[in-house]
Amino acid sequence: MDELGDILIAGTGPVAVQSAVLLGRLPGALGIAGRASERSAAFFAALEANGGTVLAEVQNATHAALAGECRIEQRFRGYGSVAGTWNTLVLAVTADAYLPVLRQLASEVLAGFERIVLLSPTLGSGALVREYARAQGADPEVISFSSYLGDTRWPEGTPGASVLTAGAKARIYAGSSRGASPAVRRLRAVHEAAGTDMTVLGLPAEAEARNISLYVHPALFMNEVTLRAVFAATQT
């Protein structure tokens, strides 16, 4: 069996669609789940109308390896409706939604995951997810990326079955709670085949610390003490 096994993608945005196209090239089943909302309803409606097939197109010929399509056999509207046994959970949602998504999954579904992949974490996301899983009696491998591999959007600005990837990073980083595991090596191969180099680091937090957003938008440091030092008239 492939190192990632059967893969469930959590999220119904452009990142989830592009990820599905890349991961759909691997052996094993592929499923997608989303929250119950108007935007996800529009996505699922478009997916049904397209026979369950999603499409990724690219803006530049240099990123042609990211283009393609795949059919998503299993689709779940609402995370609480996820059923079956899945080997890998890919969280293609924002970092602040990680725990809300995990909390909605049935306990037996969460217990079945051998690994959880965080595509767009912030600093500490891996530890947060790992501790939550452990509190529920699960012990999955947690893999954090430094960031999502590119810039993907809806071509028409509204959710649909196709996405446009306008740019891709030359390099990203990844770290696992279990070191250079077979799953990490497989993910690196998938990304490198798509034209993005993946450097494997020792821990999830090491990869998370390579996210440039931490320094461009440093939410961790926007507290009262720091704001006073930046904007107050007194010398620091």
Short mmCIF file of C-alpha atoms in Angstrom, two decimals:
data_model
loop_
_atom_site.label_atom_id
_atom_site.label_comp_id
_atom_site.label_asym_id
_atom_site.label_seq_id
_atom_site.Cartn_x
_atom_site.Cartn_y
_atom_site.Cartn_z
CA MET A 1 0.00 0.00 0.00
CA ASP A 2 1.14 3.54 -0.67
CA GLU A 3 2.72 5.39 2.24
CA LEU A 4 -0.28 7.74 2.53
CA GLY A 5 -3.00 5.15 1.97
CA ASP A 6 -6.56 6.43 1.66
CA ILE A 7 -6.60 10.23 1.89
CA LEU A 8 -9.33 12.51 3.20
CA ILE A 9 -9.00 16.22 2.44
CA ALA A 10 -10.71 18.59 4.88
CA GLY A 11 -11.66 21.84 3.16
CA THR A 12 -13.48 22.94 0.02
CA GLY A 13 -11.41 25.93 -1.07
CA PRO A 14 -8.96 26.30 -3.96
CA VAL A 15 -6.12 24.79 -1.91
CA ALA A 16 -8.18 21.65 -1.32
CA VAL A 17 -8.90 21.28 -5.04
CA GLN A 18 -5.27 21.71 -6.11
CA SER A 19 -4.19 19.30 -3.38
CA ALA A 20 -6.76 16.76 -4.58
CA VAL A 21 -5.34 16.92 -8.10
CA LEU A 22 -1.82 16.27 -6.82
CA LEU A 23 -2.71 13.58 -4.28
CA GLY A 24 -5.20 11.94 -6.61
CA ARG A 25 -2.22 10.68 -8.63
CA LEU A 26 -1.32 8.32 -5.78
CA PRO A 27 -2.81 4.87 -5.16
CA GLY A 28 -5.66 4.65 -2.69
CA ALA A 29 -9.05 6.26 -2.25
CA LEU A 30 -9.52 10.03 -2.16
CA GLY A 31 -12.30 11.83 -0.31
CA ILE A 32 -13.18 15.41 0.53
CA ALA A 33 -15.15 16.91 3.41
CA GLY A 34 -16.33 20.43 4.07
CA ARG A 35 -18.33 22.38 6.58
CA ALA A 36 -22.01 23.08 6.14
CA SER A 37 -22.07 26.61 4.67
CA GLU A 38 -23.27 28.50 1.61
CA ARG A 39 -19.81 28.55 0.05
CA SER A 40 -19.19 24.85 0.56
CA ALA A 41 -22.71 24.11 -0.70
CA ALA A 42 -21.83 25.94 -3.92
CA PHE A 43 -18.65 23.89 -4.22
CA PHE A 44 -20.40 20.57 -3.68
CA ALA A 45 -23.13 21.52 -6.15
CA ALA A 46 -20.50 22.29 -8.80
CA LEU A 47 -18.69 19.07 -7.97
CA GLU A 48 -21.85 17.01 -8.39
CA ALA A 49 -22.66 18.75 -11.67
CA ASN A 50 -19.16 17.85 -12.89
CA GLY A 51 -19.53 14.19 -12.00
CA GLY A 52 -17.26 14.47 -8.96
CA THR A 53 -14.29 15.61 -11.05
CA VAL A 54 -12.13 18.59 -10.08
CA LEU A 55 -9.77 20.41 -12.43
CA ALA A 56 -6.62 22.45 -11.80
CA GLU A 57 -5.30 24.82 -14.46
CA VAL A 58 -2.15 26.94 -14.35
CA GLN A 59 -1.43 30.48 -15.42
CA ASN A 60 2.18 29.89 -16.46
CA ALA A 61 3.51 27.05 -18.59
CA THR A 62 6.40 26.60 -16.14
CA HIS A 63 3.89 25.24 -13.62
CA ALA A 64 2.34 22.73 -16.02
CA ALA A 65 3.06 19.84 -13.62
CA LEU A 66 0.42 21.24 -11.24
CA ALA A 67 -2.32 21.05 -13.85
CA GLY A 68 -4.64 18.08 -14.12
CA GLU A 69 -7.90 16.60 -12.96
CA CYS A 70 -9.12 13.84 -10.71
CA ARG A 71 -12.37 12.29 -9.62
CA ILE A 72 -13.23 12.45 -5.92
CA GLU A 73 -15.25 9.34 -5.16
CA GLN A 74 -16.34 10.11 -1.61
CA ARG A 75 -17.76 13.49 -0.65
CA PHE A 76 -18.97 14.54 2.80
CA ARG A 77 -21.09 17.62 3.44
CA GLY A 78 -20.38 18.48 7.05
CA TYR A 79 -17.43 17.08 8.99
CA GLY A 80 -19.77 15.21 11.29
CA SER A 81 -20.93 13.12 8.34
CA VAL A 82 -17.47 11.70 7.57
CA ALA A 83 -17.56 7.91 7.70
CA GLY A 84 -15.23 5.04 6.99
CA THR A 85 -11.56 4.47 7.73
CA TRP A 86 -9.00 6.88 6.31
CA ASN A 87 -5.24 6.64 6.67
CA THR A 88 -4.32 10.29 6.08
CA LEU A 89 -6.13 13.52 6.91
CA VAL A 90 -5.01 16.60 4.97
CA LEU A 91 -6.17 19.81 6.65
CA ALA A 92 -6.59 22.24 3.74
CA VAL A 93 -8.22 24.88 5.94
CA THR A 94 -6.85 27.89 7.79
CA ALA A 95 -4.85 27.18 10.94
CA ASP A 96 -7.52 28.61 13.23
CA ALA A 97 -9.97 25.99 11.89
CA TYR A 98 -7.85 22.93 12.71
CA LEU A 99 -9.39 22.18 16.09
CA PRO A 100 -12.98 23.07 15.07
CA VAL A 101 -12.67 20.56 12.21
CA LEU A 102 -11.19 17.83 14.41
CA ARG A 103 -13.85 18.36 17.07
CA GLN A 104 -16.61 17.69 14.53
CA LEU A 105 -15.18 14.36 13.40
CA ALA A 106 -16.59 11.22 14.95
CA SER A 107 -14.23 9.68 17.50
CA GLU A 108 -13.85 6.47 15.51
CA VAL A 109 -12.93 8.45 12.38
CA LEU A 110 -10.31 10.49 14.24
CA ALA A 111 -8.88 7.33 15.79
CA GLY A 112 -8.41 5.81 12.35
CA PHE A 113 -6.00 8.44 11.04
CA GLU A 114 -2.39 7.31 10.96
CA ARG A 115 -1.24 10.82 10.09
CA ILE A 116 -2.53 14.39 9.86
CA VAL A 117 -0.97 16.81 7.36
CA LEU A 118 -1.13 20.57 7.99
CA LEU A 119 -0.79 22.51 4.74
CA SER A 120 -0.89 26.07 6.12
CA PRO A 121 -0.07 25.96 9.82
CA THR A 122 1.10 28.70 12.11
CA LEU A 123 3.75 28.35 14.81
CA GLY A 124 2.57 25.71 17.29
CA SER A 125 -0.17 24.21 15.12
CA GLY A 126 1.48 20.80 15.01
CA ALA A 127 1.75 20.58 18.80
CA LEU A 128 -1.84 21.76 19.19
CA VAL A 129 -3.19 19.13 16.81
CA ARG A 130 -1.05 16.38 18.30
CA GLU A 131 -2.12 17.13 21.87
CA TYR A 132 -5.79 17.29 20.90
CA ALA A 133 -5.55 13.92 19.13
CA ARG A 134 -3.80 12.38 22.12
CA ALA A 135 -6.50 13.69 24.46
CA GLN A 136 -9.01 11.80 22.32
CA GLY A 137 -7.01 8.58 22.56
CA ALA A 138 -5.38 8.85 19.13
CA ASP A 139 -1.69 9.12 18.29
CA PRO A 140 -1.27 10.08 14.62
CA GLU A 141 1.92 11.29 12.99
CA VAL A 142 1.61 15.08 12.55
CA ILE A 143 3.27 16.63 9.50
CA SER A 144 3.51 20.41 9.18
CA PHE A 145 4.42 22.30 6.03
CA SER A 146 5.98 25.74 6.20
CA SER A 147 3.21 26.94 3.87
CA TYR A 148 1.00 25.89 1.00
CA LEU A 149 2.99 25.44 -2.21
CA GLY A 150 1.50 28.25 -4.30
CA ASP A 151 -1.15 30.82 -5.15
CA THR A 152 -4.41 29.10 -6.11
CA ARG A 153 -7.77 30.78 -6.64
CA TRP A 154 -11.24 30.36 -8.15
CA PRO A 155 -11.03 31.48 -11.81
CA GLU A 156 -14.41 33.22 -11.64
CA GLY A 157 -14.11 34.32 -8.03
CA THR A 158 -16.80 31.91 -6.80
CA PRO A 159 -16.50 28.28 -5.63
CA GLY A 160 -16.55 25.70 -8.38
CA ALA A 161 -15.02 22.44 -9.55
CA SER A 162 -12.00 24.09 -11.17
CA VAL A 163 -9.16 26.27 -9.86
CA LEU A 164 -6.36 28.35 -11.30
CA THR A 165 -2.86 28.22 -9.82
CA ALA A 166 -1.17 31.49 -10.70
CA GLY A 167 2.16 30.86 -8.99
CA ALA A 168 4.17 28.23 -7.16
CA LYS A 169 6.98 28.35 -4.63
CA ALA A 170 10.40 27.03 -5.58
CA ARG A 171 10.85 25.57 -2.09
CA ILE A 172 8.86 24.78 1.01
CA TYR A 173 9.73 22.98 4.25
CA ALA A 174 8.13 20.08 6.10
CA GLY A 175 8.61 18.53 9.51
CA SER A 176 7.09 15.44 11.09
CA SER A 177 6.57 14.31 14.65
CA ARG A 178 8.19 11.05 13.49
CA GLY A 179 11.21 12.38 11.67
CA ALA A 180 11.91 11.58 8.03
CA SER A 181 9.06 9.09 7.85
CA PRO A 182 7.94 7.20 4.71
CA ALA A 183 4.92 9.53 4.51
CA VAL A 184 7.12 12.64 4.52
CA ARG A 185 9.32 11.16 1.82
CA ARG A 186 6.27 10.43 -0.32
CA LEU A 187 4.96 13.97 0.13
CA ARG A 188 8.36 15.32 -0.84
CA ALA A 189 8.29 13.21 -4.00
CA VAL A 190 4.80 14.48 -4.88
CA HIS A 191 5.88 18.10 -4.49
CA GLU A 192 9.15 17.68 -6.34
CA ALA A 193 7.30 16.04 -9.25
CA ALA A 194 5.13 19.17 -9.32
CA GLY A 195 8.18 21.44 -9.42
CA THR A 196 8.47 22.50 -5.76
CA ASP A 197 11.47 21.39 -3.72
CA MET A 198 10.61 20.22 -0.20
CA THR A 199 13.30 20.36 2.48
CA VAL A 200 12.58 17.98 5.37
CA LEU A 201 13.36 19.30 8.86
CA GLY A 202 13.43 17.50 12.19
CA LEU A 203 10.17 18.67 13.79
CA PRO A 204 6.84 20.20 12.79
CA ALA A 205 7.71 23.41 14.68
CA GLU A 206 10.90 23.81 12.62
CA ALA A 207 8.88 23.87 9.42
CA GLU A 208 6.21 26.14 10.93
CA ALA A 209 8.92 28.63 11.90
CA ARG A 210 9.82 28.95 8.20
CA ASN A 211 6.42 30.46 7.40
CA ILE A 212 7.12 34.01 6.23
CA SER A 213 3.67 35.14 7.39
CA LEU A 214 4.90 34.89 10.97
CA TYR A 215 7.21 37.80 10.26
CA VAL A 216 5.14 39.78 7.77
CA HIS A 217 2.01 39.55 9.94
CA PRO A 218 3.41 38.75 13.40
CA ALA A 219 0.20 38.16 15.31
CA LEU A 220 2.13 36.56 18.17
CA PHE A 221 3.74 39.90 18.93
CA MET A 222 0.75 42.21 18.53
CA ASN A 223 0.10 42.46 22.27
CA GLU A 224 -0.35 45.47 24.52
CA VAL A 225 3.30 45.69 25.58
CA THR A 226 4.62 45.59 22.01
CA LEU A 227 2.04 48.00 20.63
CA ARG A 228 2.87 50.51 23.36
CA ALA A 229 6.58 50.23 22.56
CA VAL A 230 5.96 50.80 18.84
CA PHE A 231 3.45 53.62 19.00
CA ALA A 232 3.97 55.38 22.34
CA ALA A 233 5.82 58.69 22.42
CA THR A 234 8.20 57.57 25.18
CA GLN A 235 11.59 56.15 24.34
CA THR A 236 12.08 52.39 24.53
#
